[in-house]
Coordinates of C-alpha atoms in Angstrom, one line a residue:
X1 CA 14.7 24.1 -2.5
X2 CA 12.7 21.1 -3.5
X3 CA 12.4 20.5 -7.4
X4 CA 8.7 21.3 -8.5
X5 CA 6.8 17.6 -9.1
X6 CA 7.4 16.1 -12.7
X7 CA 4.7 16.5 -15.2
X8 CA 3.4 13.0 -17.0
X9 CA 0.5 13.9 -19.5
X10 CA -1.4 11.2 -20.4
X11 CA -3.4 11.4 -23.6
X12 CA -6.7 9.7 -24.7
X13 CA -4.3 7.6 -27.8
X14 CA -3.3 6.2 -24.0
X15 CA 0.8 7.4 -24.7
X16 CA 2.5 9.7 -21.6
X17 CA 4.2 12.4 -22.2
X18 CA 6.7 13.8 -19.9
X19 CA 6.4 17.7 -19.8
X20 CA 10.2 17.6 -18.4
X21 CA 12.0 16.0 -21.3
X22 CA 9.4 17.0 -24.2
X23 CA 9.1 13.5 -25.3
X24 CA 6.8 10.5 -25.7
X25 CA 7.7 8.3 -22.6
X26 CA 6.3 4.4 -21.7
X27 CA 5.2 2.8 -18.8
X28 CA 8.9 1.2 -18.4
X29 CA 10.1 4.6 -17.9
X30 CA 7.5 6.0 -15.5
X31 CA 8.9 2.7 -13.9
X32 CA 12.2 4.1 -13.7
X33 CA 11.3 7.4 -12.5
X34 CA 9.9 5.4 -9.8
X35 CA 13.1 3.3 -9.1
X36 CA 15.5 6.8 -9.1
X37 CA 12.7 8.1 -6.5
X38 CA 11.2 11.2 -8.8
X39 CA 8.4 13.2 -7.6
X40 CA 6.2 13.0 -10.5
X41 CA 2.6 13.1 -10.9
X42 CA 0.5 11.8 -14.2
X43 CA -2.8 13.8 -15.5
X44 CA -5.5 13.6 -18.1
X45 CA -4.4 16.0 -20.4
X46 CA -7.9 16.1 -21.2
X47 CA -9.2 16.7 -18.0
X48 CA -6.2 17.4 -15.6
X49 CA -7.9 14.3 -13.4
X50 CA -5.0 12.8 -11.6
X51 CA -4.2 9.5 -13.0
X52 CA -1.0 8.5 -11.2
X53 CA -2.5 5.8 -8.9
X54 CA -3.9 4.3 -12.4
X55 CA -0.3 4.3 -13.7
X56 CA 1.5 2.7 -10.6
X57 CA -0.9 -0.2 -10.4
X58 CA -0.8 -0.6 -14.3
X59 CA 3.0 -1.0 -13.6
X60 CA 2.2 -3.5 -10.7
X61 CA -0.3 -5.3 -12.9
X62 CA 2.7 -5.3 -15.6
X63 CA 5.5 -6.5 -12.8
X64 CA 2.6 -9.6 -11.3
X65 CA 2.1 -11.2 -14.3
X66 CA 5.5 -10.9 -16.3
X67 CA 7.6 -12.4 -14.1
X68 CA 7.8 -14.2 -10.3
X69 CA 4.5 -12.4 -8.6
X70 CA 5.0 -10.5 -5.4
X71 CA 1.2 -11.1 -4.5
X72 CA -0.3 -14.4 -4.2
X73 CA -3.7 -15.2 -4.9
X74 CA -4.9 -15.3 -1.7
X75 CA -2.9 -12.0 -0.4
X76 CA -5.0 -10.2 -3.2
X77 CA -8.3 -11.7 -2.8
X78 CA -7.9 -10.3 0.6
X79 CA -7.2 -6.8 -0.5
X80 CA -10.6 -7.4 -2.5
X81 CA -12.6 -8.1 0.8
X82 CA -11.3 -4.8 2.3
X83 CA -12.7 -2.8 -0.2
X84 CA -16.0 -1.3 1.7
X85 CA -15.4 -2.4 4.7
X86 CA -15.0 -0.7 8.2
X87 CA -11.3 -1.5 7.9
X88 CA -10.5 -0.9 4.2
X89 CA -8.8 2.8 5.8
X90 CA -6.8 1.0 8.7
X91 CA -5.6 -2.2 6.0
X92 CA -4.3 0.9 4.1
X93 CA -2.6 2.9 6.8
X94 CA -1.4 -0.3 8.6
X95 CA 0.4 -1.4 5.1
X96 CA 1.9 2.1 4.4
X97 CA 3.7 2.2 8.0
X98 CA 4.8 -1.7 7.5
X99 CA 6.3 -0.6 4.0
X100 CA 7.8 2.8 5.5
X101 CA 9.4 0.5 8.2
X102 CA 10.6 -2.3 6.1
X103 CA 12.4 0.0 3.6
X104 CA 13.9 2.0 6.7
X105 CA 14.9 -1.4 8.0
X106 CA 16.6 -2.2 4.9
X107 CA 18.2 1.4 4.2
X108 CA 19.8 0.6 7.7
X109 CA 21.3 -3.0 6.7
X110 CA 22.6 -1.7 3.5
X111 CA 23.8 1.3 5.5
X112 CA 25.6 -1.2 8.1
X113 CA 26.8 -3.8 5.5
X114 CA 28.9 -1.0 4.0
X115 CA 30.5 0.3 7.5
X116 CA 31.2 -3.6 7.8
X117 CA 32.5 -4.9 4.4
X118 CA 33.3 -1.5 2.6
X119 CA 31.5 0.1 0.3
X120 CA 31.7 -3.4 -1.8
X121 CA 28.6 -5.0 -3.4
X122 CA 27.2 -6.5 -0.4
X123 CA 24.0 -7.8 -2.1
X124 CA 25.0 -11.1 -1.7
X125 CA 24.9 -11.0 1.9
X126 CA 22.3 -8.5 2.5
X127 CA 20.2 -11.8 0.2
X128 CA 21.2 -14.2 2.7
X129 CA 20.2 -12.1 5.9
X130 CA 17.0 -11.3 4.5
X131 CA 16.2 -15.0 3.5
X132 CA 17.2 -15.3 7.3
X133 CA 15.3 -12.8 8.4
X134 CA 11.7 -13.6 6.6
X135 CA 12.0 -17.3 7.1
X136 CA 12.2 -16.1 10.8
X137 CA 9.4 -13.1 10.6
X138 CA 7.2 -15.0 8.3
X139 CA 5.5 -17.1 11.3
X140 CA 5.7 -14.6 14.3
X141 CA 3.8 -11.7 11.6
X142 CA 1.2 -14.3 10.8
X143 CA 0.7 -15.1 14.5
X144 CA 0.7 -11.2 14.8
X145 CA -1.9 -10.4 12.5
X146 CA -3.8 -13.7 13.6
X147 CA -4.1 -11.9 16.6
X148 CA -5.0 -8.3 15.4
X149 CA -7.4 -9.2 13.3
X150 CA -9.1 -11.2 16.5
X151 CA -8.6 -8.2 18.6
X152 CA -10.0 -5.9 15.6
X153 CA -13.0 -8.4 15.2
X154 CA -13.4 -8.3 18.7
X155 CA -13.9 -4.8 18.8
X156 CA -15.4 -3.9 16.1
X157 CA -18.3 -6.6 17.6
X158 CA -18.0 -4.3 20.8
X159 CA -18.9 -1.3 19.1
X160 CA -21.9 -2.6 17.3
X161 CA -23.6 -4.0 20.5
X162 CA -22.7 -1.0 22.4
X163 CA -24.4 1.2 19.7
X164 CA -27.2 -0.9 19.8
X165 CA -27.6 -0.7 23.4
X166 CA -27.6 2.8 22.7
X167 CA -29.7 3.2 20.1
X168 CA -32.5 0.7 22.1
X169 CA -32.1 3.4 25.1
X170 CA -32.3 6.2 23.0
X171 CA -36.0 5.3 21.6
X172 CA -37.5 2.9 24.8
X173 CA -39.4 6.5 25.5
X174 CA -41.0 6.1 21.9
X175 CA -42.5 2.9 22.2
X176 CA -46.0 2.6 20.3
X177 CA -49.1 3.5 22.0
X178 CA -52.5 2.3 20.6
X179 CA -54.5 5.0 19.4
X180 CA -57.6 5.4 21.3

């Protein structure tokens, strides 16, 4: 039986309090909780409004600009554009499966480097494949999504004109007639 999800109460002096440990916890923790895999889920204690979203990206915000950023400039100016567009859903579903299959893909390494080398610290090596890997992915996933987002564009451009074509068929019988 799954443990029920973690309790984080957030309170309008802005400190969390963990309903588990009955105690005052910061952002560093919730951060931990994170890292160990915890269900947890944070709420207004106000309100009860979910606030966990709010709390992971404050932790992002907090990882981006305290040490070396994960998300250039650019990367996140993009995410910016999404927002209201057509796509904004399938940006958001495509990056959740990439995640989902780079952490799998990793999982498997790690699982592989210890049926190789023991159950030793491989991180050193697992470093060095994934430089290896990246500096070989990096070009072939921007030619990918060079080429999805020209395919997307595409047909998103082939669904306006065909529902303008329909729309125009739809109303040619309700063209203007001078009144008499």
């Amino acid at each position: 039986m799954s443990e029920p999800v973690r309790l984080i109460k957030k309170y309008p002096n802005r400190r969390l309090y963990d309903t588990k440990t009955s105690a005052y916890i910061t952002l560093g923790d919730v951060k931990d909780l994170v890292l160990k895999f915890e269900v947890f889920m944070v709420v207004d204690a106000k309100t009860g409004d979910d606030l966990t979203r709010s709390i992971l990206l404050q932790i992002i915000l907090e990882e981006e600009t305290g040490g070396v950023p994960m998300f250039s400039s650019e990367l996140l100016s993009g995410f910016i554009r999404f927002y209201g567009s057509t796509m904004q859903g399938m940006l958001g579903k495509y990056l959740e499966n990439n995640m989902k299959t780079f952490v799998d893909f990793q999982q498997k390494l790690q699982d592989q480097s210890r049926t190789i080398y023991g159950a030793a610290d491989n991180t050193h090596l697992q470093t060095d494949f994934w430089n290896q890997f990246l500096n070989f992915q990096q070009p072939a996933m921007q030619s990918m999504m060079t080429a999805y987002m020209d395919q997307s564009k595409k047909m998103f451009q082939s669904m306006q004109d065909q529902l303008q074509s329909q729309t125009r068929n739809m109303f040619t019988g309700f063209q203007d007639k001078p009144e008499k």
